[in-house]
PDB file of C-alpha atoms and ligand atoms in Angstrom:
ATOM      1  CA  MET A 234    -239.779 -63.634  13.101  1.00 78.00           C
ATOM      2  CA  ALA A 235    -237.109 -66.110  12.111  1.00 87.00           C
ATOM      3  CA  ILE A 236    -237.914 -69.808  12.279  1.00 93.00           C
ATOM      4  CA  GLU A 237    -235.683 -71.835  14.562  1.00 94.00           C
ATOM      5  CA  LYS A 238    -234.900 -75.060  12.748  1.00 96.00           C
ATOM      6  CA  THR A 239    -235.772 -78.253  14.633  1.00 98.00           C
ATOM      7  CA  GLU A 240    -234.886 -81.872  13.898  1.00 98.00           C
ATOM      8  CA  LYS A 241    -237.874 -83.542  12.320  1.00 98.00           C
ATOM      9  CA  ILE A 242    -240.864 -82.750  10.165  1.00 98.00           C
ATOM     10  CA  TRP A 243    -243.782 -85.123   9.692  1.00 98.00           C
ATOM     11  CA  LEU A 244    -244.353 -85.568   5.949  1.00 98.00           C
ATOM     12  CA  ASN A 245    -247.055 -87.853   4.570  1.00 98.00           C
ATOM     13  CA  GLY A 246    -246.862 -90.251   7.482  1.00 98.00           C
ATOM     14  CA  ASN A 247    -243.108 -90.278   8.129  1.00 98.00           C
ATOM     15  CA  LEU A 248    -240.768 -88.213  10.259  1.00 98.00           C
ATOM     16  CA  VAL A 249    -238.067 -86.855   7.980  1.00 98.00           C
ATOM     17  CA  ALA A 250    -235.064 -84.622   8.653  1.00 98.00           C
ATOM     18  CA  TRP A 251    -235.968 -80.898   8.659  1.00 98.00           C
ATOM     19  CA  ASP A 252    -233.822 -80.261   5.544  1.00 98.00           C
ATOM     20  CA  ASP A 253    -235.426 -83.108   3.618  1.00 97.00           C
ATOM     21  CA  ALA A 254    -239.011 -81.835   3.914  1.00 97.00           C
ATOM     22  CA  LYS A 255    -239.120 -80.353   0.406  1.00 95.00           C
ATOM     23  CA  LEU A 256    -241.747 -79.829  -2.237  1.00 93.00           C
ATOM     24  CA  HIS A 257    -241.514 -79.648  -5.998  1.00 95.00           C
ATOM     25  CA  VAL A 258    -241.633 -76.164  -7.602  1.00 97.00           C
ATOM     26  CA  ILE A 259    -244.367 -77.392  -9.927  1.00 96.00           C
ATOM     27  CA  SER A 260    -246.695 -78.080  -6.957  1.00 97.00           C
ATOM     28  CA  HIS A 261    -250.242 -76.838  -7.521  1.00 98.00           C
ATOM     29  CA  GLY A 262    -250.386 -75.358  -4.023  1.00 98.00           C
ATOM     30  CA  LEU A 263    -247.411 -73.110  -4.705  1.00 98.00           C
ATOM     31  CA  HIS A 264    -248.871 -71.763  -7.942  1.00 98.00           C
ATOM     32  CA  TYR A 265    -252.491 -71.258  -6.907  1.00 98.00           C
ATOM     33  CA  GLY A 266    -252.496 -71.204  -3.096  1.00 98.00           C
ATOM     34  CA  THR A 267    -254.433 -74.468  -2.954  1.00 98.00           C
ATOM     35  CA  GLY A 268    -253.582 -75.510   0.559  1.00 98.00           C
ATOM     36  CA  VAL A 269    -255.153 -75.425   3.997  1.00 98.00           C
ATOM     37  CA  PHE A 270    -253.263 -75.077   7.236  1.00 98.00           C
ATOM     38  CA  GLU A 271    -253.422 -74.632  10.992  1.00 98.00           C
ATOM     39  CA  GLY A 272    -251.456 -72.794  13.644  1.00 98.00           C
ATOM     40  CA  ILE A 273    -251.382 -74.547  17.012  1.00 98.00           C
ATOM     41  CA  ARG A 274    -249.411 -74.017  20.187  1.00 98.00           C
ATOM     42  CA  CYS A 275    -247.956 -76.518  22.610  1.00 98.00           C
ATOM     43  CA  TYR A 276    -247.422 -75.109  26.100  1.00 98.00           C
ATOM     44  CA  ASN A 277    -245.154 -76.310  28.854  1.00 97.00           C
ATOM     45  CA  ALA A 278    -248.105 -76.808  31.196  1.00 95.00           C
ATOM     46  CA  ALA A 279    -248.013 -77.713  34.873  1.00 87.00           C
ATOM     47  CA  SER A 280    -248.213 -81.456  34.139  1.00 88.00           C
ATOM     48  CA  GLY A 281    -245.903 -81.436  31.103  1.00 94.00           C
ATOM     49  CA  PRO A 282    -246.057 -80.343  27.455  1.00 97.00           C
ATOM     50  CA  ALA A 283    -249.635 -80.070  26.212  1.00 98.00           C
ATOM     51  CA  VAL A 284    -251.207 -78.978  22.942  1.00 98.00           C
ATOM     52  CA  PHE A 285    -253.980 -76.402  23.226  1.00 98.00           C
ATOM     53  CA  ARG A 286    -257.285 -77.470  21.634  1.00 98.00           C
ATOM     54  CA  LEU A 287    -255.573 -79.891  19.266  1.00 98.00           C
ATOM     55  CA  ARG A 288    -258.741 -81.700  18.184  1.00 98.00           C
ATOM     56  CA  GLU A 289    -260.553 -78.423  17.400  1.00 98.00           C
ATOM     57  CA  HIS A 290    -257.662 -77.323  15.202  1.00 98.00           C
ATOM     58  CA  MET A 291    -257.603 -80.616  13.325  1.00 98.00           C
ATOM     59  CA  GLN A 292    -261.361 -80.535  12.925  1.00 98.00           C
ATOM     60  CA  ARG A 293    -261.029 -77.033  11.450  1.00 98.00           C
ATOM     61  CA  LEU A 294    -258.330 -78.303   9.073  1.00 98.00           C
ATOM     62  CA  HIS A 295    -260.781 -80.951   7.917  1.00 98.00           C
ATOM     63  CA  ASN A 296    -263.510 -78.335   7.495  1.00 98.00           C
ATOM     64  CA  SER A 297    -261.175 -76.091   5.489  1.00 98.00           C
ATOM     65  CA  ALA A 298    -260.338 -79.035   3.226  1.00 98.00           C
ATOM     66  CA  LYS A 299    -264.003 -79.918   2.841  1.00 98.00           C
ATOM     67  CA  ILE A 300    -264.864 -76.397   1.670  1.00 97.00           C
ATOM     68  CA  TYR A 301    -262.271 -76.822  -1.088  1.00 97.00           C
ATOM     69  CA  LEU A 302    -263.286 -80.425  -1.937  1.00 97.00           C
ATOM     70  CA  MET A 303    -259.777 -81.465  -0.937  1.00 98.00           C
ATOM     71  CA  PRO A 304    -259.631 -85.130   0.121  1.00 97.00           C
ATOM     72  CA  LEU A 305    -257.476 -85.307   3.267  1.00 98.00           C
ATOM     73  CA  PRO A 306    -255.720 -88.657   3.471  1.00 97.00           C
ATOM     74  CA  TYR A 307    -255.643 -88.599   7.312  1.00 98.00           C
ATOM     75  CA  SER A 308    -258.464 -88.553   9.848  1.00 98.00           C
ATOM     76  CA  VAL A 309    -258.704 -86.039  12.700  1.00 98.00           C
ATOM     77  CA  ASP A 310    -257.483 -88.759  15.089  1.00 98.00           C
ATOM     78  CA  GLU A 311    -254.521 -89.619  12.886  1.00 98.00           C
ATOM     79  CA  LEU A 312    -253.543 -85.960  12.556  1.00 98.00           C
ATOM     80  CA  CYS A 313    -253.785 -85.426  16.328  1.00 98.00           C
ATOM     81  CA  ALA A 314    -251.503 -88.420  16.882  1.00 98.00           C
ATOM     82  CA  ALA A 315    -249.106 -87.132  14.211  1.00 98.00           C
ATOM     83  CA  VAL A 316    -248.849 -83.722  15.900  1.00 98.00           C
ATOM     84  CA  LYS A 317    -247.992 -85.324  19.224  1.00 98.00           C
ATOM     85  CA  GLU A 318    -245.459 -87.599  17.540  1.00 98.00           C
ATOM     86  CA  THR A 319    -243.787 -84.600  15.865  1.00 98.00           C
ATOM     87  CA  VAL A 320    -243.557 -82.527  19.049  1.00 98.00           C
ATOM     88  CA  LYS A 321    -242.170 -85.538  20.909  1.00 97.00           C
ATOM     89  CA  ALA A 322    -239.618 -86.311  18.208  1.00 98.00           C
ATOM     90  CA  ASN A 323    -238.297 -82.760  18.447  1.00 98.00           C
ATOM     91  CA  LYS A 324    -238.100 -82.937  22.247  1.00 97.00           C
ATOM     92  CA  LEU A 325    -239.862 -79.605  22.642  1.00 97.00           C
ATOM     93  CA  ASP A 326    -241.667 -78.454  25.802  1.00 95.00           C
ATOM     94  CA  SER A 327    -243.373 -75.565  24.117  1.00 97.00           C
ATOM     95  CA  CYS A 328    -243.620 -74.697  20.451  1.00 98.00           C
ATOM     96  CA  TYR A 329    -245.703 -73.463  17.567  1.00 98.00           C
ATOM     97  CA  ILE A 330    -247.073 -76.228  15.359  1.00 98.00           C
ATOM     98  CA  ARG A 331    -247.849 -75.750  11.674  1.00 98.00           C
ATOM     99  CA  PRO A 332    -249.802 -78.535   9.941  1.00 98.00           C
ATOM    100  CA  ILE A 333    -250.426 -77.949   6.234  1.00 98.00           C
ATOM    101  CA  ALA A 334    -252.169 -79.918   3.494  1.00 98.00           C
ATOM    102  CA  TYR A 335    -251.599 -78.841  -0.093  1.00 98.00           C
ATOM    103  CA  TYR A 336    -251.911 -80.084  -3.625  1.00 98.00           C
ATOM    104  CA  GLY A 337    -248.591 -81.413  -4.853  1.00 97.00           C
ATOM    105  CA  TYR A 338    -247.777 -81.890  -8.545  1.00 95.00           C
ATOM    106  CA  GLY A 339    -249.317 -83.878 -11.313  1.00 95.00           C
ATOM    107  CA  SER A 340    -251.359 -81.428 -13.341  1.00 94.00           C
ATOM    108  CA  MET A 341    -251.188 -77.665 -13.809  1.00 95.00           C
ATOM    109  CA  GLY A 342    -254.710 -76.658 -14.763  1.00 96.00           C
ATOM    110  CA  VAL A 343    -256.695 -74.696 -12.219  1.00 97.00           C
ATOM    111  CA  ASN A 344    -258.626 -77.850 -11.349  1.00 97.00           C
ATOM    112  CA  PRO A 345    -256.596 -79.360  -8.489  1.00 97.00           C
ATOM    113  CA  ALA A 346    -258.024 -82.855  -8.966  1.00 93.00           C
ATOM    114  CA  GLY A 347    -255.301 -85.132 -10.285  1.00 89.00           C
ATOM    115  CA  ASN A 348    -252.696 -83.765  -7.906  1.00 97.00           C
ATOM    116  CA  PRO A 349    -251.756 -85.626  -4.733  1.00 97.00           C
ATOM    117  CA  VAL A 350    -252.715 -84.072  -1.394  1.00 98.00           C
ATOM    118  CA  ASP A 351    -249.532 -83.815   0.647  1.00 98.00           C
ATOM    119  CA  VAL A 352    -249.624 -83.265   4.398  1.00 98.00           C
ATOM    120  CA  ALA A 353    -246.812 -81.914   6.546  1.00 98.00           C
ATOM    121  CA  ILE A 354    -246.474 -80.982  10.214  1.00 98.00           C
ATOM    122  CA  ALA A 355    -243.588 -78.839  11.406  1.00 98.00           C
ATOM    123  CA  CYS A 356    -242.955 -77.354  14.830  1.00 98.00           C
ATOM    124  CA  TRP A 357    -240.409 -74.962  16.297  1.00 98.00           C
ATOM    125  CA  PRO A 358    -239.983 -72.745  19.350  1.00 97.00           C
ATOM    126  CA  TRP A 359    -241.834 -69.475  18.795  1.00 94.00           C
ATOM    127  CA  GLY A 360    -242.173 -66.601  21.216  1.00 91.00           C
ATOM    128  CA  ALA A 361    -244.851 -63.923  21.391  1.00 92.00           C
ATOM    129  CA  TYR A 362    -245.937 -63.173  17.788  1.00 95.00           C
ATOM    130  CA  LEU A 363    -246.421 -59.458  18.398  1.00 94.00           C
ATOM    131  CA  GLY A 364    -243.559 -59.187  20.879  1.00 93.00           C
ATOM    132  CA  GLU A 365    -243.163 -59.849  24.598  1.00 93.00           C
ATOM    133  CA  GLU A 366    -243.493 -56.112  25.206  1.00 95.00           C
ATOM    134  CA  GLY A 367    -246.646 -56.041  23.052  1.00 96.00           C
ATOM    135  CA  LEU A 368    -248.266 -58.628  25.340  1.00 96.00           C
ATOM    136  CA  LYS A 369    -247.648 -56.394  28.352  1.00 96.00           C
ATOM    137  CA  LYS A 370    -247.987 -52.867  27.019  1.00 97.00           C
ATOM    138  CA  GLY A 371    -250.049 -53.259  23.888  1.00 98.00           C
ATOM    139  CA  ILE A 372    -249.324 -52.587  20.222  1.00 98.00           C
ATOM    140  CA  ARG A 373    -250.018 -49.795  17.720  1.00 98.00           C
ATOM    141  CA  VAL A 374    -252.253 -50.645  14.784  1.00 98.00           C
ATOM    142  CA  ASN A 375    -253.891 -49.024  11.780  1.00 98.00           C
ATOM    143  CA  VAL A 376    -257.146 -49.689  10.008  1.00 98.00           C
ATOM    144  CA  SER A 377    -255.967 -50.993   6.665  1.00 98.00           C
ATOM    145  CA  SER A 378    -256.958 -49.530   3.331  1.00 98.00           C
ATOM    146  CA  TRP A 379    -257.221 -53.174   2.243  1.00 98.00           C
ATOM    147  CA  ARG A 380    -260.586 -54.803   2.932  1.00 98.00           C
ATOM    148  CA  ARG A 381    -260.949 -58.297   4.389  1.00 98.00           C
ATOM    149  CA  ILE A 382    -261.758 -60.711   1.566  1.00 97.00           C
ATOM    150  CA  ASP A 383    -265.460 -61.276   1.335  1.00 96.00           C
ATOM    151  CA  SER A 384    -266.790 -64.788   1.922  1.00 93.00           C
ATOM    152  CA  ALA A 385    -268.582 -64.494  -1.414  1.00 93.00           C
ATOM    153  CA  ALA A 386    -265.141 -64.487  -3.054  1.00 95.00           C
ATOM    154  CA  LEU A 387    -263.053 -66.631  -0.709  1.00 96.00           C
ATOM    155  CA  PRO A 388    -264.722 -68.411   2.200  1.00 95.00           C
ATOM    156  CA  GLY A 389    -263.345 -66.945   5.405  1.00 91.00           C
ATOM    157  CA  MET A 390    -264.235 -70.051   7.350  1.00 92.00           C
ATOM    158  CA  ALA A 391    -261.567 -71.984   5.473  1.00 96.00           C
ATOM    159  CA  LYS A 392    -258.069 -71.372   6.763  1.00 98.00           C
ATOM    160  CA  ALA A 393    -256.729 -71.583   3.237  1.00 98.00           C
ATOM    161  CA  CYS A 394    -253.272 -70.544   2.037  1.00 98.00           C
ATOM    162  CA  GLY A 395    -254.580 -68.250  -0.712  1.00 98.00           C
ATOM    163  CA  ASN A 396    -256.535 -66.153   1.814  1.00 97.00           C
ATOM    164  CA  TYR A 397    -253.280 -64.979   3.314  1.00 98.00           C
ATOM    165  CA  LEU A 398    -252.344 -62.795   0.348  1.00 98.00           C
ATOM    166  CA  ASN A 399    -254.974 -60.463   1.766  1.00 98.00           C
ATOM    167  CA  SER A 400    -253.272 -60.608   5.184  1.00 98.00           C
ATOM    168  CA  VAL A 401    -249.846 -60.031   3.613  1.00 98.00           C
ATOM    169  CA  LEU A 402    -251.001 -56.823   1.906  1.00 98.00           C
ATOM    170  CA  ALA A 403    -252.521 -55.479   5.113  1.00 98.00           C
ATOM    171  CA  LYS A 404    -249.509 -56.414   7.237  1.00 98.00           C
ATOM    172  CA  GLN A 405    -247.007 -54.857   4.806  1.00 98.00           C
ATOM    173  CA  ASP A 406    -249.085 -51.696   4.621  1.00 98.00           C
ATOM    174  CA  ALA A 407    -249.221 -51.450   8.429  1.00 98.00           C
ATOM    175  CA  LEU A 408    -245.461 -51.942   8.796  1.00 98.00           C
ATOM    176  CA  GLN A 409    -244.704 -49.445   5.994  1.00 98.00           C
ATOM    177  CA  HIS A 410    -246.646 -46.849   7.927  1.00 97.00           C
ATOM    178  CA  GLY A 411    -244.872 -47.608  11.191  1.00 98.00           C
ATOM    179  CA  PHE A 412    -247.604 -49.683  12.843  1.00 98.00           C
ATOM    180  CA  ASP A 413    -247.221 -53.140  14.375  1.00 98.00           C
ATOM    181  CA  GLU A 414    -250.339 -54.742  12.916  1.00 98.00           C
ATOM    182  CA  ALA A 415    -253.405 -54.031  10.786  1.00 98.00           C
ATOM    183  CA  ILE A 416    -257.128 -54.205  11.400  1.00 98.00           C
ATOM    184  CA  LEU A 417    -259.203 -54.982   8.319  1.00 98.00           C
ATOM    185  CA  LEU A 418    -262.743 -53.860   7.651  1.00 98.00           C
ATOM    186  CA  ASN A 419    -264.982 -56.142   5.604  1.00 98.00           C
ATOM    187  CA  THR A 420    -266.484 -55.120   2.262  1.00 97.00           C
ATOM    188  CA  GLN A 421    -269.450 -53.613   4.128  1.00 97.00           C
ATOM    189  CA  GLY A 422    -267.054 -51.306   5.972  1.00 98.00           C
ATOM    190  CA  LYS A 423    -267.624 -53.051   9.305  1.00 98.00           C
ATOM    191  CA  LEU A 424    -264.874 -54.368  11.531  1.00 98.00           C
ATOM    192  CA  ALA A 425    -263.577 -57.817  10.567  1.00 98.00           C
ATOM    193  CA  GLU A 426    -260.256 -58.846  12.122  1.00 98.00           C
ATOM    194  CA  GLY A 427    -256.481 -58.424  12.206  1.00 98.00           C
ATOM    195  CA  SER A 428    -254.180 -59.864   9.528  1.00 98.00           C
ATOM    196  CA  GLY A 429    -253.892 -63.027  11.636  1.00 98.00           C
ATOM    197  CA  GLU A 430    -256.011 -62.340  14.724  1.00 98.00           C
ATOM    198  CA  ASN A 431    -259.608 -61.900  15.827  1.00 98.00           C
ATOM    199  CA  ILE A 432    -260.480 -58.648  17.532  1.00 98.00           C
ATOM    200  CA  PHE A 433    -262.380 -57.701  20.694  1.00 98.00           C
ATOM    201  CA  LEU A 434    -263.443 -54.300  22.051  1.00 98.00           C
ATOM    202  CA  VAL A 435    -264.256 -53.543  25.666  1.00 98.00           C
ATOM    203  CA  GLN A 436    -267.188 -51.156  25.999  1.00 98.00           C
ATOM    204  CA  LYS A 437    -268.589 -50.344  29.450  1.00 97.00           C
ATOM    205  CA  GLY A 438    -267.436 -53.655  30.904  1.00 96.00           C
ATOM    206  CA  GLU A 439    -268.744 -55.742  27.994  1.00 98.00           C
ATOM    207  CA  LEU A 440    -266.761 -57.562  25.316  1.00 98.00           C
ATOM    208  CA  VAL A 441    -267.865 -56.776  21.782  1.00 98.00           C
ATOM    209  CA  THR A 442    -266.575 -58.749  18.796  1.00 98.00           C
ATOM    210  CA  PRO A 443    -267.612 -59.108  15.136  1.00 98.00           C
ATOM    211  CA  GLY A 444    -269.910 -62.100  14.527  1.00 98.00           C
ATOM    212  CA  LEU A 445    -268.931 -64.986  12.297  1.00 96.00           C
ATOM    213  CA  SER A 446    -270.846 -63.465   9.385  1.00 94.00           C
ATOM    214  CA  SER A 447    -268.541 -60.410   9.398  1.00 95.00           C
ATOM    215  CA  SER A 448    -265.898 -62.163   7.194  1.00 95.00           C
ATOM    216  CA  VAL A 449    -263.727 -63.412  10.043  1.00 96.00           C
ATOM    217  CA  LEU A 450    -262.033 -66.681  10.803  1.00 97.00           C
ATOM    218  CA  ASP A 451    -263.860 -68.745  13.423  1.00 97.00           C
ATOM    219  CA  GLY A 452    -260.888 -68.400  15.756  1.00 98.00           C
ATOM    220  CA  ILE A 453    -260.269 -71.126  18.288  1.00 98.00           C
ATOM    221  CA  THR A 454    -258.736 -68.610  20.687  1.00 98.00           C
ATOM    222  CA  ARG A 455    -261.751 -66.342  20.081  1.00 98.00           C
ATOM    223  CA  GLY A 456    -264.012 -69.187  21.193  1.00 98.00           C
ATOM    224  CA  ALA A 457    -261.885 -69.804  24.274  1.00 98.00           C
ATOM    225  CA  ILE A 458    -261.990 -66.123  25.225  1.00 98.00           C
ATOM    226  CA  ILE A 459    -265.777 -66.018  24.910  1.00 98.00           C
ATOM    227  CA  ALA A 460    -266.038 -69.029  27.260  1.00 98.00           C
ATOM    228  CA  LEU A 461    -263.599 -67.504  29.752  1.00 98.00           C
ATOM    229  CA  ALA A 462    -265.416 -64.153  29.692  1.00 98.00           C
ATOM    230  CA  ASN A 463    -268.650 -65.980  30.504  1.00 98.00           C
ATOM    231  CA  ASP A 464    -266.947 -67.627  33.491  1.00 97.00           C
ATOM    232  CA  LEU A 465    -265.670 -64.245  34.659  1.00 98.00           C
ATOM    233  CA  GLY A 466    -269.160 -62.747  34.424  1.00 98.00           C
ATOM    234  CA  ILE A 467    -268.132 -60.456  31.565  1.00 98.00           C
ATOM    235  CA  PRO A 468    -270.954 -60.207  28.988  1.00 98.00           C
ATOM    236  CA  VAL A 469    -269.987 -60.877  25.350  1.00 98.00           C
ATOM    237  CA  VAL A 470    -271.848 -59.377  22.408  1.00 98.00           C
ATOM    238  CA  GLU A 471    -271.278 -60.521  18.805  1.00 98.00           C
ATOM    239  CA  ARG A 472    -272.428 -57.869  16.336  1.00 98.00           C
ATOM    240  CA  GLU A 473    -271.473 -55.583  13.455  1.00 98.00           C
ATOM    241  CA  ILE A 474    -269.008 -52.944  14.654  1.00 98.00           C
ATOM    242  CA  ASN A 475    -268.252 -49.561  13.072  1.00 98.00           C
ATOM    243  CA  ARG A 476    -264.696 -48.330  12.615  1.00 97.00           C
ATOM    244  CA  GLU A 477    -265.126 -45.331  14.906  1.00 97.00           C
ATOM    245  CA  GLU A 478    -266.158 -47.584  17.782  1.00 98.00           C
ATOM    246  CA  LEU A 479    -262.524 -48.658  17.928  1.00 98.00           C
ATOM    247  CA  PHE A 480    -261.345 -45.126  18.663  1.00 98.00           C
ATOM    248  CA  VAL A 481    -263.646 -44.628  21.641  1.00 98.00           C
ATOM    249  CA  ALA A 482    -263.516 -48.176  23.040  1.00 98.00           C
ATOM    250  CA  ASP A 483    -262.300 -48.514  26.627  1.00 98.00           C
ATOM    251  CA  GLU A 484    -259.947 -51.295  25.520  1.00 98.00           C
ATOM    252  CA  VAL A 485    -259.130 -53.270  22.382  1.00 98.00           C
ATOM    253  CA  PHE A 486    -257.301 -56.590  22.093  1.00 98.00           C
ATOM    254  CA  PHE A 487    -256.406 -59.234  19.515  1.00 98.00           C
ATOM    255  CA  THR A 488    -256.711 -62.991  19.980  1.00 98.00           C
ATOM    256  CA  GLY A 489    -255.101 -65.824  18.052  1.00 98.00           C
ATOM    257  CA  THR A 490    -252.867 -68.827  18.416  1.00 98.00           C
ATOM    258  CA  ALA A 491    -249.765 -66.867  17.433  1.00 97.00           C
ATOM    259  CA  ALA A 492    -250.862 -63.549  19.007  1.00 97.00           C
ATOM    260  CA  GLU A 493    -252.443 -65.184  22.103  1.00 98.00           C
ATOM    261  CA  VAL A 494    -254.122 -62.208  23.843  1.00 98.00           C
ATOM    262  CA  THR A 495    -252.392 -59.011  22.701  1.00 98.00           C
ATOM    263  CA  PRO A 496    -253.628 -55.600  23.875  1.00 98.00           C
ATOM    264  CA  VAL A 497    -253.968 -52.783  21.330  1.00 98.00           C
ATOM    265  CA  ARG A 498    -252.955 -49.407  22.751  1.00 98.00           C
ATOM    266  CA  GLU A 499    -253.363 -47.188  19.700  1.00 98.00           C
ATOM    267  CA  VAL A 500    -255.515 -47.269  16.537  1.00 98.00           C
ATOM    268  CA  ASP A 501    -254.895 -44.793  13.676  1.00 97.00           C
ATOM    269  CA  GLY A 502    -253.115 -42.417  16.055  1.00 97.00           C
ATOM    270  CA  ARG A 503    -255.941 -42.461  18.628  1.00 98.00           C
ATOM    271  CA  VAL A 504    -254.851 -43.623  22.062  1.00 98.00           C
ATOM    272  CA  ILE A 505    -257.145 -46.392  23.331  1.00 98.00           C
ATOM    273  CA  GLY A 506    -258.222 -45.984  26.951  1.00 95.00           C
ATOM    274  CA  SER A 507    -255.234 -45.249  29.150  1.00 94.00           C
ATOM    275  CA  GLY A 508    -252.773 -46.111  26.345  1.00 96.00           C
ATOM    276  CA  SER A 509    -251.624 -49.379  27.853  1.00 96.00           C
ATOM    277  CA  ARG A 510    -253.090 -52.810  28.670  1.00 97.00           C
ATOM    278  CA  GLY A 511    -256.514 -52.212  30.226  1.00 97.00           C
ATOM    279  CA  PRO A 512    -257.905 -53.966  33.306  1.00 98.00           C
ATOM    280  CA  VAL A 513    -260.421 -56.175  31.459  1.00 98.00           C
ATOM    281  CA  THR A 514    -257.790 -57.227  28.922  1.00 98.00           C
ATOM    282  CA  GLU A 515    -255.421 -58.018  31.768  1.00 98.00           C
ATOM    283  CA  LYS A 516    -258.054 -60.185  33.452  1.00 98.00           C
ATOM    284  CA  ILE A 517    -258.860 -62.057  30.230  1.00 98.00           C
ATOM    285  CA  GLN A 518    -255.181 -62.460  29.405  1.00 98.00           C
ATOM    286  CA  ALA A 519    -254.419 -63.866  32.862  1.00 98.00           C
ATOM    287  CA  ALA A 520    -257.347 -66.287  32.588  1.00 98.00           C
ATOM    288  CA  PHE A 521    -256.113 -67.400  29.143  1.00 98.00           C
ATOM    289  CA  PHE A 522    -252.547 -68.003  30.310  1.00 98.00           C
ATOM    290  CA  ASP A 523    -253.851 -69.915  33.355  1.00 98.00           C
ATOM    291  CA  VAL A 524    -255.755 -72.233  31.024  1.00 98.00           C
ATOM    292  CA  VAL A 525    -252.899 -72.866  28.584  1.00 98.00           C
ATOM    293  CA  ASN A 526    -250.483 -73.390  31.452  1.00 97.00           C
ATOM    294  CA  GLY A 527    -252.770 -76.015  32.967  1.00 96.00           C
ATOM    295  CA  LYS A 528    -253.832 -73.989  36.004  1.00 96.00           C
ATOM    296  CA  ASN A 529    -257.583 -74.129  35.373  1.00 96.00           C
ATOM    297  CA  GLU A 530    -259.104 -77.551  36.077  1.00 95.00           C
ATOM    298  CA  LYS A 531    -262.305 -76.728  34.178  1.00 97.00           C
ATOM    299  CA  TYR A 532    -260.392 -76.481  30.917  1.00 97.00           C
ATOM    300  CA  ALA A 533    -258.008 -79.395  31.393  1.00 96.00           C
ATOM    301  CA  LYS A 534    -259.997 -80.876  28.467  1.00 97.00           C
ATOM    302  CA  TRP A 535    -258.475 -78.208  26.199  1.00 98.00           C
ATOM    303  CA  LEU A 536    -254.961 -79.474  26.862  1.00 98.00           C
ATOM    304  CA  GLU A 537    -253.883 -82.612  25.046  1.00 97.00           C
ATOM    305  CA  LYS A 538    -250.803 -84.078  26.707  1.00 96.00           C
ATOM    306  CA  VAL A 539    -247.895 -84.843  24.436  1.00 96.00           C
TER     307      VAL A 539
HETATM  308  N1  PY5 B  35    -257.984 -64.589  11.964  1.00 74.10           N
HETATM  309  C1  PY5 B  35    -257.028 -64.903  11.076  1.00 74.10           C
HETATM  310  C2  PY5 B  35    -257.070 -64.307   9.724  1.00 74.10           C
HETATM  311  C3  PY5 B  35    -256.014 -65.813  11.436  1.00 74.10           C
HETATM  312  O1  PY5 B  35    -255.074 -66.124  10.547  1.00 74.10           O
HETATM  313  C4  PY5 B  35    -255.996 -66.356  12.732  1.00 74.10           C
HETATM  314  C5  PY5 B  35    -254.906 -67.296  13.144  1.00 74.10           C
HETATM  315  C6  PY5 B  35    -257.017 -65.982  13.633  1.00 74.10           C
HETATM  316  C7  PY5 B  35    -257.994 -65.103  13.212  1.00 74.10           C
HETATM  317  C8  PY5 B  35    -257.107 -66.549  15.021  1.00 74.10           C
HETATM  318  O2  PY5 B  35    -257.479 -67.903  14.966  1.00 74.10           O
HETATM  319  P1  PY5 B  35    -257.051 -68.946  16.077  1.00 74.10           P
HETATM  320  O3  PY5 B  35    -257.441 -68.355  17.375  1.00 74.10           O
HETATM  321  O4  PY5 B  35    -257.839 -70.162  15.759  1.00 74.10           O
HETATM  322  O5  PY5 B  35    -255.595 -69.139  15.973  1.00 74.10           O
HETATM  323  N2  PY5 B  35    -253.676 -67.070  12.537  1.00 74.10           N
HETATM  324  C9  PY5 B  35    -252.596 -68.025  12.562  1.00 74.10           C
HETATM  325  C10 PY5 B  35    -252.128 -68.363  13.973  1.00 74.10           C
HETATM  326  O6  PY5 B  35    -251.507 -69.391  14.144  1.00 74.10           O
HETATM  327  C11 PY5 B  35    -251.454 -67.525  11.733  1.00 74.10           C
HETATM  328  C12 PY5 B  35    -250.834 -66.260  12.179  1.00 74.10           C
HETATM  329  C13 PY5 B  35    -249.527 -65.935  11.543  1.00 74.10           C
HETATM  330  O7  PY5 B  35    -252.370 -67.584  14.899  1.00 74.10           O
END
């Protein structure tokens, strides 16, 4: 998905022209993946542009940095204000927002201390990550031969740049084999998540999703979906899930900031349910889009006006 260039990028406290937001090739983050980032969406909600769960995303960025002993030079409040400033400066109603903090240059040993921590926030218009048609009809996925990185090797709770090499391998492998996206198992062989999405199964009217100890990211959309399911009277179970449970699930869907709520219609050549978006997924998806579009009063708190 090509990036649509916008006017300004926030870089270390200043708005600079898109083309001037550059980093040095000797940056530590480029060489060793020592960065942490977020993916956030701003929606053109009923009462104007609003960022979905902005504070939670910035809190997670801080947590990711903490795990890596990375001193972030900006507080959660300052980062929230900076995001709003960036969206405003680019005059966007709806967009994807990408804050990133990484070690710049100064020293090249593995120890990142001694390098500055640079922070940037970019935003641009971005449609449905897995396609508009995917949102409606569902996508085809495979279970990757690559395993989700184990938290004993790289903490899954940190949304760290280096983690995404694992996602890249799984995504490339899925596309090479003609699928739209990959599902990764963890090192125990249990279901973990997609290359950039959490996963839910629908079994007999219940939602089932891997728990946070299954080597998954603590997804902010995942959390929202669990809350919405509770409101809808749909029970949610967090547990270890076997691969074959996917094949016989009534429905399967992905959640994530980029992917939003994307139905899965086929896994490893097995048609899931009726082979299109299922009724529970449709209900959850509608509830999610109501919230992000500002049509659910209860969750107005999740929308931070720009
Ligand atoms: N799992 C992984 C590995 C992710 O990268 C993401 C988000 C999620 C789950 C879902 O988390 P959340 O609901 O908090 O977004 N992925 C990024 C996103 O912006 C990057 C995708 C290209 O959706």
